[in-house]
Amino acid sequence: METVRITIIGAGVVGLAIAAELSKKYDEIILIEKHEKFGQETSSRNSEVIHSGIYYPTDSLKAKLCVEGRPLLYKYCEKNSIPCLKTGKLIVASDEFHIARLEELIEQGKQNGVADLRILGKDEIHKMEPEVNAVAALYSPDTGIVDSHSLMKNLFNEAGSSGVTFSFGSEIDQIDMDKEGYVIGIKDDDYKFRSKIVINSAGLSSDHIAGLAGIDVDTAGYRLKYCKGSYFSYAKRSPVNMLVYPVPHKDLSGLGVHATLDMGKRLRFGPDTEYVDSLDYTVDAKKRDVFYENAAEIIKGLDKGSFVPDMSGIRPKLQGPGEKTRDFVIADETAKGFPGLINLIGIESPGLTASLAIAKQSNILVKKCL
């Protein structure tokens, strides 16, 4: 039976970043993806925001890897001519009640190591963004946007040129541990191979993959909940030049319907938060009124008729509705009796921002396993 050194499962932005990072040092790496192309799920269905790292609990992986990953991502994009833009972001308080929450967020950001945050008054906001509706705002100058497809394409090319083998359209249905590693089987294919290391970066399917490898998913707390977020684009010219967010929910179940721009300066609102049981990406046009009402709270003079159903994405959350927010799982499973198995589960936002830092963290775990 053929044996490889490392198998990466999942060709989203995190899996591709891991492949590119590991290929600098290791050979015999294969990346397996069930879709015919890379980045077909969460990595291509999101706001494409480069986050600063202010929202997440201090010492959490989300905070640490976001703050570490942001400068890595900007530098990588600059080096490889990947479209990105440091737009800045306003988190707005639409009334006096929410100002205290802004102060909590700025303190959280400082504890996480995020520099240059400050609270703006109404006059400063008006000078920056005249159409923003706010009595105060937290200004994050280092927040930005990135062309996620260009980023993934570059990581894919980098990994491929360094010798990584890609197997697209290959759905794994067997992962059996033996004395020499893990025997991996592909659905509707008799071919099997062995891998010394298995890195599970399968996004929405990462709990399923962990279960195939032998992990008791429910006991481990790895069962994912699908959280759908829809977007509406704005057909008219954008009245803002930076990202505009409402004050987020305390439980961080979502960051609220916010205004983001793509690299073509197209304005988009979303995502909302809707837990679902299946992967349905349709956008309900009946949500237009709610999206308009939410957007009108933070931006003046919007035309409801110009809100157009755009797209949706599904986030792989470890917490269900009303539950306390959970951190990323990035785990070497040796202690559970699965040496050489590395699970990445619940990699939702800020996974895009943190992707290069997650790759470096995965590299550290691989070194321990080999």
Coordinates of N, CA and C in Angstrom, one line a residue, residues 17 34 163 197 207 225 254 256 279 284 295 302 313:
A17 N -3.6 27.0 3.0 CA -2.5 27.7 3.7 C -1.6 26.7 4.4
K34 N -13.4 17.1 -1.6 CA -14.5 16.4 -2.1 C -15.1 17.2 -3.3
G163 N 5.3 20.8 -4.7 CA 5.2 19.3 -4.7 C 4.0 18.7 -4.1
I197 N 0.5 11.2 8.9 CA -0.2 12.3 9.6 C -1.5 12.6 8.8
D207 N -16.4 17.7 11.6 CA -16.9 16.8 12.6 C -17.1 15.4 12.1
K225 N -22.7 22.9 14.3 CA -24.1 23.4 14.0 C -23.9 24.4 12.8
G254 N -23.2 36.5 16.2 CA -22.9 37.1 15.0 C -22.5 38.5 15.2
G256 N -23.8 41.1 13.7 CA -24.8 41.9 13.2 C -24.8 42.2 11.8
L279 N -27.4 22.2 4.1 CA -26.6 23.2 3.3 C -27.4 23.8 2.2
D284 N -33.5 34.3 0.9 CA -34.9 34.6 0.9 C -35.1 36.1 0.6
A295 N -29.9 47.9 8.2 CA -28.8 48.8 7.6 C -29.1 50.3 7.8
L302 N -30.5 55.3 2.7 CA -30.5 54.1 1.8 C -31.8 54.0 1.1
G313 N -23.7 32.3 3.1 CA -22.7 31.3 3.5 C -23.1 30.6 4.7

